[in-house]
Short mmCIF file of C-alpha atoms and ligand atoms in Angstrom, two decimals:
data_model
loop_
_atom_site.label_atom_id
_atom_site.label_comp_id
_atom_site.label_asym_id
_atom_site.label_seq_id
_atom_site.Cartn_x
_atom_site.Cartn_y
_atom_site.Cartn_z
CA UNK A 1 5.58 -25.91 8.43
CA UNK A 2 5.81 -22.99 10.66
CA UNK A 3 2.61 -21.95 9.35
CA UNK A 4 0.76 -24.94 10.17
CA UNK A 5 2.27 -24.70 14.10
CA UNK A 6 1.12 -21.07 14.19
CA UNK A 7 -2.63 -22.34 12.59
CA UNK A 8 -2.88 -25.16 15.15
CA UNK A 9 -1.85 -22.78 18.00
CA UNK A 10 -4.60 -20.95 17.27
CA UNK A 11 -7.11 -22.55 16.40
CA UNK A 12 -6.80 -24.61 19.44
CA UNK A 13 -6.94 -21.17 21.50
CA UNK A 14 -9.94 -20.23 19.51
CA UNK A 15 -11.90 -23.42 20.20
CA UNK A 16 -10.72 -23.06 24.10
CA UNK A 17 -11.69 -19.40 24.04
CA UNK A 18 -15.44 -20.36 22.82
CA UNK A 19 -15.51 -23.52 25.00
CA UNK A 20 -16.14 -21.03 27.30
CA UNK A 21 -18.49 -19.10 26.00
CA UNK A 22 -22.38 -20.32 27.77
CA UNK A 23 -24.57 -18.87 25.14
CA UNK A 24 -23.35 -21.09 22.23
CA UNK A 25 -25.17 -24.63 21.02
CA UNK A 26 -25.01 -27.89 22.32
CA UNK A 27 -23.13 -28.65 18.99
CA UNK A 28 -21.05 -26.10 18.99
CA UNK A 29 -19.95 -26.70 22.11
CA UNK A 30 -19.13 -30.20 21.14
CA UNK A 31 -17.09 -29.18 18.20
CA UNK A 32 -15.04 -26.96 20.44
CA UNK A 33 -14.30 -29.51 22.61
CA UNK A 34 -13.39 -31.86 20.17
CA UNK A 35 -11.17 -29.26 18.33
CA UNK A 36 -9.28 -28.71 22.05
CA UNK A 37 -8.72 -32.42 22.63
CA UNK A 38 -7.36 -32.96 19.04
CA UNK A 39 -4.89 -30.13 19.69
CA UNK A 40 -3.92 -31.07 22.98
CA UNK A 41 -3.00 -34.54 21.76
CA UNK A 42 -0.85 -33.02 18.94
CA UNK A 43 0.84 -31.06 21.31
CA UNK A 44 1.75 -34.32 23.51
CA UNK A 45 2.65 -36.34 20.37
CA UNK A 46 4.97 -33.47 18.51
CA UNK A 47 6.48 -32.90 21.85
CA UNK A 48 7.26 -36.76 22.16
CA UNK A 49 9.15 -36.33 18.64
CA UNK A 50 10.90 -33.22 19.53
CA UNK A 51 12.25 -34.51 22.58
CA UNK A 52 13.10 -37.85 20.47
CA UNK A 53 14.43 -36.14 17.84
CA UNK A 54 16.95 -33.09 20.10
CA UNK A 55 20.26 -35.56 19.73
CA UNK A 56 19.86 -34.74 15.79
CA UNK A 57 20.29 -30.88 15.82
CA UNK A 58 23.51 -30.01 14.16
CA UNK A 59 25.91 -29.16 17.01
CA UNK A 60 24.73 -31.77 19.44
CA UNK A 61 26.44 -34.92 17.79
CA UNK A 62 29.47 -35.36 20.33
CA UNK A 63 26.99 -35.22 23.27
CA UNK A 64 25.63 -38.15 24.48
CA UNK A 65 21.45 -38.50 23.33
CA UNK A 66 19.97 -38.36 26.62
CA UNK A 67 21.86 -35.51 27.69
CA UNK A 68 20.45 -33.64 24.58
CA UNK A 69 17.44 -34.63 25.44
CA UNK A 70 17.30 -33.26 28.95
CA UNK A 71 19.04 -30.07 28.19
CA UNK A 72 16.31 -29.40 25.59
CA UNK A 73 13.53 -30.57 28.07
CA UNK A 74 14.89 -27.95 30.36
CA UNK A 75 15.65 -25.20 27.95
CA UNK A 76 13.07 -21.63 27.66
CA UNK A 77 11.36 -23.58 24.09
CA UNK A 78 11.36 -27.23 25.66
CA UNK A 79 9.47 -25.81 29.36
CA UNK A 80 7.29 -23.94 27.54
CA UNK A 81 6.37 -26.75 24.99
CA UNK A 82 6.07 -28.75 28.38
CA UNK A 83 3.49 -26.43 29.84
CA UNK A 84 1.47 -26.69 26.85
CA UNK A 85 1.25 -30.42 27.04
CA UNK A 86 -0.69 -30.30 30.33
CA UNK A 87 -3.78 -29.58 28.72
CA UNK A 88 -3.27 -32.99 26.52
CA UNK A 89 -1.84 -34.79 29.78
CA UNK A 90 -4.58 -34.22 31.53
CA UNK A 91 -7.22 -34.14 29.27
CA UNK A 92 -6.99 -37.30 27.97
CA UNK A 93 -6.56 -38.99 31.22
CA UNK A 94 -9.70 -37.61 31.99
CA UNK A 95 -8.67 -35.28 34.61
CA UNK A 96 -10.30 -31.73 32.76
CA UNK A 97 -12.91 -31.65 30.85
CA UNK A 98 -12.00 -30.07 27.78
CA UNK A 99 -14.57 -27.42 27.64
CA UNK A 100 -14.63 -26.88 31.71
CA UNK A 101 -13.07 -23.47 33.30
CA UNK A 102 -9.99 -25.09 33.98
CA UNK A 103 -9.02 -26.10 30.53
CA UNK A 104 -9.68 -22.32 29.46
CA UNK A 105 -6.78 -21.38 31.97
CA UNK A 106 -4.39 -23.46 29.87
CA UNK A 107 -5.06 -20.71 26.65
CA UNK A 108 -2.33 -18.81 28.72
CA UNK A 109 -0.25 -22.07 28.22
CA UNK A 110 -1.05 -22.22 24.82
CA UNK A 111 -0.53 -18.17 24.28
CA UNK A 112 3.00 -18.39 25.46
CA UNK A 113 3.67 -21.39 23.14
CA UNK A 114 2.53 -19.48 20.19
CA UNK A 115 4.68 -16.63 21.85
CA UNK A 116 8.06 -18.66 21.09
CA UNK A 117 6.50 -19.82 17.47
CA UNK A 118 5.40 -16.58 16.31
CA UNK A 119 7.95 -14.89 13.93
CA UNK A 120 9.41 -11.81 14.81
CA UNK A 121 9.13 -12.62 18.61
CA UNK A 122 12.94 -13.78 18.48
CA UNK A 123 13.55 -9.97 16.80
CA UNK A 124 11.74 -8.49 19.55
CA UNK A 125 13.45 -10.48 22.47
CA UNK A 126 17.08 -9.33 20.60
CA UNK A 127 15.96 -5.43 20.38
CA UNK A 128 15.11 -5.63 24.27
CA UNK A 129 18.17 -7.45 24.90
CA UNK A 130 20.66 -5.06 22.95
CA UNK A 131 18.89 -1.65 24.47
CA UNK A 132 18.43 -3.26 27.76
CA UNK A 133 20.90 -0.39 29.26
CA UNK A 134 18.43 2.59 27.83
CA UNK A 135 15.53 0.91 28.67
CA UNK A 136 16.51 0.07 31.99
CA UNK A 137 17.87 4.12 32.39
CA UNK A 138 13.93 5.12 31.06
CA UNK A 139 12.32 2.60 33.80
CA UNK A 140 14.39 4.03 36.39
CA UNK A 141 13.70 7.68 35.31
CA UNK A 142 9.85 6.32 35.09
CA UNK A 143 9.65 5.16 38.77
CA UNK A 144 11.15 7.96 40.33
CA UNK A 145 9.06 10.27 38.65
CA UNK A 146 6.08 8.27 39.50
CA UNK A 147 7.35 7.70 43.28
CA UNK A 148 8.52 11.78 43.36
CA UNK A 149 4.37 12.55 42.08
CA UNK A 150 2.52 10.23 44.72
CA UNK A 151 4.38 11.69 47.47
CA UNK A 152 4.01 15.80 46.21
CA UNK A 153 -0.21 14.76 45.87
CA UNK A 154 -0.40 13.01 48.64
CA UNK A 155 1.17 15.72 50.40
CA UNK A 156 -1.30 18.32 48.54
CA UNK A 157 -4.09 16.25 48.03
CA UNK A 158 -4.13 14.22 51.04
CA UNK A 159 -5.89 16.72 53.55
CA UNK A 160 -9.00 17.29 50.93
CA UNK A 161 -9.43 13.25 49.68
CA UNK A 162 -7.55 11.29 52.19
CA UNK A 163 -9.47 8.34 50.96
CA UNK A 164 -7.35 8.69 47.44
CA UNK A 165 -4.33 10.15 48.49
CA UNK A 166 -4.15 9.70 52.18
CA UNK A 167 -1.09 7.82 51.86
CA UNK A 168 1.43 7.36 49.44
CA UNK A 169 0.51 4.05 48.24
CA UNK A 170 -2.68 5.52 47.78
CA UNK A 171 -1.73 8.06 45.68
CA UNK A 172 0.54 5.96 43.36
CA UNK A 173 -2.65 4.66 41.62
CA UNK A 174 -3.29 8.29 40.32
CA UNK A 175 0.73 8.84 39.52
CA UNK A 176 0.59 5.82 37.09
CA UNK A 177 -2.94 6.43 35.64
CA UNK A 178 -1.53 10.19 34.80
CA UNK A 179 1.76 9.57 34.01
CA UNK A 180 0.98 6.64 31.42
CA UNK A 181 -1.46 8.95 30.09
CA UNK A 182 -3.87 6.89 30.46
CA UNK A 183 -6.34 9.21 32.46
CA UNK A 184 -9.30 6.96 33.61
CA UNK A 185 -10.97 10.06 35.85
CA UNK A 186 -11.58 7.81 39.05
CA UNK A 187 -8.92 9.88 40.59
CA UNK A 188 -8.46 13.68 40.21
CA UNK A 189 -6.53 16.32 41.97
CA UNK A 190 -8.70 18.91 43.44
CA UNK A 191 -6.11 21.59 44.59
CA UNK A 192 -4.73 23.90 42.21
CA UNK A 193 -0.96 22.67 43.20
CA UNK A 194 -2.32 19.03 42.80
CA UNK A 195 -3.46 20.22 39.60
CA UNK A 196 -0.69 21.71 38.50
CA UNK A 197 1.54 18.80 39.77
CA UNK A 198 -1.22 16.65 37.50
CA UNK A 199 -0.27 18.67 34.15
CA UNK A 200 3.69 18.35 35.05
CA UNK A 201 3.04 14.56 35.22
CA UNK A 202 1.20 14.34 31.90
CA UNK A 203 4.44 16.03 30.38
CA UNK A 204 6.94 13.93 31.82
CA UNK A 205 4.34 10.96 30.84
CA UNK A 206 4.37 12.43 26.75
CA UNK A 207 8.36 12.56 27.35
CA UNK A 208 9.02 9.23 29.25
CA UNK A 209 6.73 7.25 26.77
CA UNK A 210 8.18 9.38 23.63
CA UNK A 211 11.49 8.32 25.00
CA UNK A 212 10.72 4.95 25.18
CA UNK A 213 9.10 4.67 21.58
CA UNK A 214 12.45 6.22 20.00
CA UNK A 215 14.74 3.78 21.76
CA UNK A 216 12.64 0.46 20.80
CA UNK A 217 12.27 2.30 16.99
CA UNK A 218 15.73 2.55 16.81
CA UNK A 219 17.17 -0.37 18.06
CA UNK A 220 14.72 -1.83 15.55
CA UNK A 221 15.68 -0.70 12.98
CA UNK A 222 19.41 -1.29 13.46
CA UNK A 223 18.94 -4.61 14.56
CA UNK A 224 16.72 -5.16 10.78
CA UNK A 225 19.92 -3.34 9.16
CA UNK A 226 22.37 -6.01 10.97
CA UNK A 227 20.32 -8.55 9.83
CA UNK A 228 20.05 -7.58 6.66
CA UNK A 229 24.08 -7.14 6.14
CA UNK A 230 24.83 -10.34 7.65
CA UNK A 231 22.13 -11.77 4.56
CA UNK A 232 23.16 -9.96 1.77
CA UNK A 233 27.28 -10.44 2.92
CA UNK A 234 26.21 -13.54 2.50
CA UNK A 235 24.64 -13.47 -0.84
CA UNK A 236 28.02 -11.21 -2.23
CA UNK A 237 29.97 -14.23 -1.26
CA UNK A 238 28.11 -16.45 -3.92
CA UNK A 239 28.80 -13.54 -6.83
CA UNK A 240 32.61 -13.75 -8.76
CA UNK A 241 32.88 -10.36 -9.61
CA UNK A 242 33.24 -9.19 -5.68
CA UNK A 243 35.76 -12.00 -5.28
CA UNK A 244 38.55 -9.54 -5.40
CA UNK A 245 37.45 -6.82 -3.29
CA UNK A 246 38.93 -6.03 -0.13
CA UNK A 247 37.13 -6.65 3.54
CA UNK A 248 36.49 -2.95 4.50
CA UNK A 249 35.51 -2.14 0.98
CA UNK A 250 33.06 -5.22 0.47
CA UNK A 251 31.05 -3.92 4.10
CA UNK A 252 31.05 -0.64 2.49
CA UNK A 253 29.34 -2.39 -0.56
CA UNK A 254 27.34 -4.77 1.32
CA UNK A 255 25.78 -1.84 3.14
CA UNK A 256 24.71 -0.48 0.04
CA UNK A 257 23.46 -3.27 -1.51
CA UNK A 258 19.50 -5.19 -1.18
CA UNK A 259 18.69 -8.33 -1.97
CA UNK A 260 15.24 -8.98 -4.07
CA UNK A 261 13.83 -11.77 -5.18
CA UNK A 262 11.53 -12.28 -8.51
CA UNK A 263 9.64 -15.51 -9.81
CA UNK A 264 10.12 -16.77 -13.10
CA UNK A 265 8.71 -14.71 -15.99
CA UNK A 266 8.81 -10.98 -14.36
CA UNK A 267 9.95 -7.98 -15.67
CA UNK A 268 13.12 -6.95 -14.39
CA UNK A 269 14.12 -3.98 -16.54
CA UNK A 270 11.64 -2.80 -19.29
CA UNK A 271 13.64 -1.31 -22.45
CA UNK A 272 13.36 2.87 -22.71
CA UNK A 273 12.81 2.85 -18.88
CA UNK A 274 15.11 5.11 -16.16
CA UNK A 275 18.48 3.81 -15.06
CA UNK A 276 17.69 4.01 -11.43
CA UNK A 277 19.62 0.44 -10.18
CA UNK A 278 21.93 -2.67 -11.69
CA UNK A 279 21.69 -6.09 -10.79
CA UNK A 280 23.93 -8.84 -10.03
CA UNK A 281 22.72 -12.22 -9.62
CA UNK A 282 23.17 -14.37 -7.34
CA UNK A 283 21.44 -17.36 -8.33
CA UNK A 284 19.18 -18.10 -10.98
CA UNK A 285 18.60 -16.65 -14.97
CA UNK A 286 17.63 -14.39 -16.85
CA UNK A 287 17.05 -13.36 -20.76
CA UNK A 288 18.22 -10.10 -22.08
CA UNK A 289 15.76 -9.50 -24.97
CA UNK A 290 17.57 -6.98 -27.38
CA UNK A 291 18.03 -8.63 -30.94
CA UNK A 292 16.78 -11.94 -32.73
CA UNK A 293 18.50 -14.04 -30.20
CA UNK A 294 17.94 -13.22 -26.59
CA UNK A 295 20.99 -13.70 -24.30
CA UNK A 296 21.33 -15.76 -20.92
CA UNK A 297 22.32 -14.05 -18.03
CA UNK A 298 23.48 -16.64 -14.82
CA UNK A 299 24.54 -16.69 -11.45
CA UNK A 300 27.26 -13.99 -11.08
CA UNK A 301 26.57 -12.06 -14.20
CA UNK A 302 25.38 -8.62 -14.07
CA UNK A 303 22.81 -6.19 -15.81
CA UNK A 304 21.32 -2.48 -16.00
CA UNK A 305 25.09 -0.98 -16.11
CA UNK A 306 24.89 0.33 -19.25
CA UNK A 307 22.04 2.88 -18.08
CA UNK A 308 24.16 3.84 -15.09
CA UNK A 309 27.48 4.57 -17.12
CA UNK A 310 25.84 6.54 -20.14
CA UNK A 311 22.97 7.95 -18.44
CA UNK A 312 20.94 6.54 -21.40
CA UNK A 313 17.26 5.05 -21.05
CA UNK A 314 17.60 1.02 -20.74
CA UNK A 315 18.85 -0.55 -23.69
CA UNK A 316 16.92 -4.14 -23.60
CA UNK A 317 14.33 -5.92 -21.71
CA UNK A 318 15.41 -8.03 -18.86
CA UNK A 319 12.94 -11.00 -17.70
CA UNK A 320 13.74 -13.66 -15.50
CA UNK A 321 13.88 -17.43 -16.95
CA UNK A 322 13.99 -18.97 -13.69
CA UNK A 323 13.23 -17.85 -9.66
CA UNK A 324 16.08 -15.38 -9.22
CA UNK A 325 17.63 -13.63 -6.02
CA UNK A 326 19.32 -10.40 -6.89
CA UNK A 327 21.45 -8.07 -5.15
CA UNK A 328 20.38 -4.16 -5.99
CA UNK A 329 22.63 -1.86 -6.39
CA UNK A 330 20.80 2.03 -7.14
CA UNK A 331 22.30 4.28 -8.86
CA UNK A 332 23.45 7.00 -6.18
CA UNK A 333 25.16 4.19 -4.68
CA UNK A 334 26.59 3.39 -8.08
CA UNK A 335 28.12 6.50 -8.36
CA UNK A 336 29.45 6.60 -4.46
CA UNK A 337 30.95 3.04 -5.21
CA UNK A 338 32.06 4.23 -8.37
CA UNK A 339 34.17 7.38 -6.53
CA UNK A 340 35.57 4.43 -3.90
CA UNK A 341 36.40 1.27 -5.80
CA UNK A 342 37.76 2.72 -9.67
CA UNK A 343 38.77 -0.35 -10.26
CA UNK A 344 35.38 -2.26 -9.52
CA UNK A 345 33.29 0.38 -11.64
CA UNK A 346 36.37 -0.18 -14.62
CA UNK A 347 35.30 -3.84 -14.80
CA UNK A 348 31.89 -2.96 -15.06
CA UNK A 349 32.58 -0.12 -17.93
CA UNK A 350 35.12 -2.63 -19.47
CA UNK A 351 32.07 -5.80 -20.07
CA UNK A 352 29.39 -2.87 -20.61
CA UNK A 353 31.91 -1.63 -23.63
CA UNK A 354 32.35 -5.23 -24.57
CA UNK A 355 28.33 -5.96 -24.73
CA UNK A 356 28.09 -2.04 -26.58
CA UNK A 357 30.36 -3.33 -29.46
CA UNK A 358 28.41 -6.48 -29.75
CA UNK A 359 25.22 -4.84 -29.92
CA UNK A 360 26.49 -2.87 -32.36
CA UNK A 361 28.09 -6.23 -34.47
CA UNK A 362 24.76 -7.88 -34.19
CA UNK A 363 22.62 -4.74 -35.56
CA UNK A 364 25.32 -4.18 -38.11
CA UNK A 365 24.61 -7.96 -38.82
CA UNK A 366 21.06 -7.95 -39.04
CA UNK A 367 21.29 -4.86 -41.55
CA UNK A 368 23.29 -6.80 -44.25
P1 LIG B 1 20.83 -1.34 -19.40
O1 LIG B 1 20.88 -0.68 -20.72
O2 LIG B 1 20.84 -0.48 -18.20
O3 LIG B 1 19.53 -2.26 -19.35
C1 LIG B 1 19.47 -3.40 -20.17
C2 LIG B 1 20.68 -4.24 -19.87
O4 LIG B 1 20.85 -5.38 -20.67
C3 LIG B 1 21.95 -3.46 -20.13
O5 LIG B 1 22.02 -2.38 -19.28
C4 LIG B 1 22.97 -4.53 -20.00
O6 LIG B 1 23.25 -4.79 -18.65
C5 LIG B 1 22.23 -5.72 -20.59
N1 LIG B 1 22.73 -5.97 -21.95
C6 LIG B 1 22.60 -5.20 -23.03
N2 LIG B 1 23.24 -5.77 -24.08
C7 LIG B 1 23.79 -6.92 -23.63
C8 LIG B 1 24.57 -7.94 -24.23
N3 LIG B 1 24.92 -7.92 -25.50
N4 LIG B 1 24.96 -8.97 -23.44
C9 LIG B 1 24.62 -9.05 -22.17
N5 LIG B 1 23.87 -8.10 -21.56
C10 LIG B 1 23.47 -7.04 -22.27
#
């Protein structure tokens, strides 16, 4: 569903963006038009049903439906969704032609909708939010450096290009086209202490910019850690054998663990390979294949101990019946968990020993 909003979106920017092109066909031209009408009236129709349909989101029940309605009209999603219905508004009154200059103003419109569609935007918007005191220290630091630079070159550039740096204003253009690195050349100090001021400025540009990368990288990749804990806590909650485990110990585990999913029919675990990871499943089946009769793993069981605990090559085949969603355990983490939590790692030796012995029975079995 999402990826038919995202498709319209853009496809109605792309027929706006060559609407305005004046080299293409009469017929092309047509078809572009065409294509930005039919999106602008899908815009004012799915607005319509959102707006109709805002008293049935979960938590708004107790409310009365109109005052849903206008809270959602006036919320960041519902004004933007607004904006984009202009185009259709006016362009099927007949107020804007659809492939006229003024229509192509409303791809901003449209930009900003796919903007609150796009996934990942959300992510971005909560790293921003949740570093907003670093980023906000790294701004600061950026516009004094940038206010300290214009006013050192316009002091020792001024006299010799006055038109450039004859006033501080002036100068800032150069500041910000060296300090963002961005160097266009329009601009250069001709002094050797403007020059040297220009190489400081490139250096504290490097550091400022360096400075900002690492915060945004690593309040990425916490906020993708966060996320995925809060997943995969959920996912432990739907598997038995974790039932039992206490609340700082089950973070420590949920920290450790990763959730995968596999289609029906795949490979999990090919006999003879490494023992580099167990499984435990959290919904779904799967078919150990290791005598006549292949055995049914489901939802809660678990697999690929036995390599862990003898530090043996895998024993059988593992290959999912049905879609399955795993949690993924490896096996350094095994052995951390397994110095933590004896008693966890002695339920797993206890139904490893239990499936050993009836390996063993069925082989012994076979034989006579
Ligand atoms: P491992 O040997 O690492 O890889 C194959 C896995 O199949 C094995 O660990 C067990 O988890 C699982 N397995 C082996 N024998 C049985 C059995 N009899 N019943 C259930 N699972 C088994």
């Amino acid at each position: 569903m999402r990826a038919v909003e995202v498709g319209l979106i853009l496809v109605g920017i792309a027929a706006v963006a060559i609407g305005t092109v004046d080299e293409i066909s009469d017929a092309t031209r047509a078809i572009a038009e065409g294509l930005t009408g039919l999106v602008a009236i899908v815009y004012f129709v799915e607005y319509c049903i959102r707006l109709w349909v805002a008293p049935e989101h979960p938590h708004s029940h107790e409310v009365a439906p109109g005052r849903v309605r206008l809270r959602w009209a006036l919320s960041a999603e519902g004004l933007i969704d607004l904006l984009a219905v202009g185009p259709a508004v006016t362009m099927v009154t007949g107020g804007i032609a659809p492939g006229s200059d003024f229509a192509a103003v409303f791809v901003l419109l449209w930009v900003l909708k796919l903007a609150t569609h796009a996934p990942g935007v959300e992510l971005i918007a909560r790293v921003v939010r949740n570093e907003r005191t670093a980023l906000t220290a790294v701004m600061v630091l950026f516009v004094v450096t940038l206010l300290a630079a214009a006013t050192l070159a316009h002091f020792a550039e001024g006299p010799t290009q006055p038109d450039q740096f004859g006033s501080i204003p002036s100068a800032l253009w150069w500041a910000i086209v060296t300090l963002t690195t961005t160097g266009y050349g329009d601009v250069v100090p001709k002094t050797p202490l403007g020059r040297m001021l220009g190489g400081a400025l490139m250096i504290c540009g490097i550091g400022v910019l360096a400075l900002l990368a690492g915060i945004l990288a690593t309040g990425f990749s916490e906020e993708v850690k966060r996320r995925e804990f809060v997943r995969v806590w959920e996912l432990v909650a739907k598997v038995p054998f974790f039932a039992d485990v206490g609340a700082v110990a089950i973070s420590d585990i949920v920290a450790r663990l990763r959730s995968r999913n596999y289609p029906a029919n795949a490979v999990i675990v090919r006999r003879g390979g490494p023992g580099d990871a167990m499984y435990f499943i959290v919904s779904g089946e799967v078919e150990v294949r290791i005598g006549a009769t292949p055995i049914m793993l489901r939802d809660g069981a678990f697999f690929g101990e036995m390599a862990l605990l003898d530090r043996r090559p895998r024993s059988a085949d593992i290959v999912s019946v049905s879609p399955c969603t795993l949690l993924v355990l490896n096996v350094a983490d095994f052995y951390q968990i397994a110095g933590q939590q004896p008693t966890l790692v002695a339920a797993i030796e206890a139904e490893a020993q239990r499936r050993h012995a009836a390996n063993i029975a069925a082989r012994e079995g076979a034989k006579t």
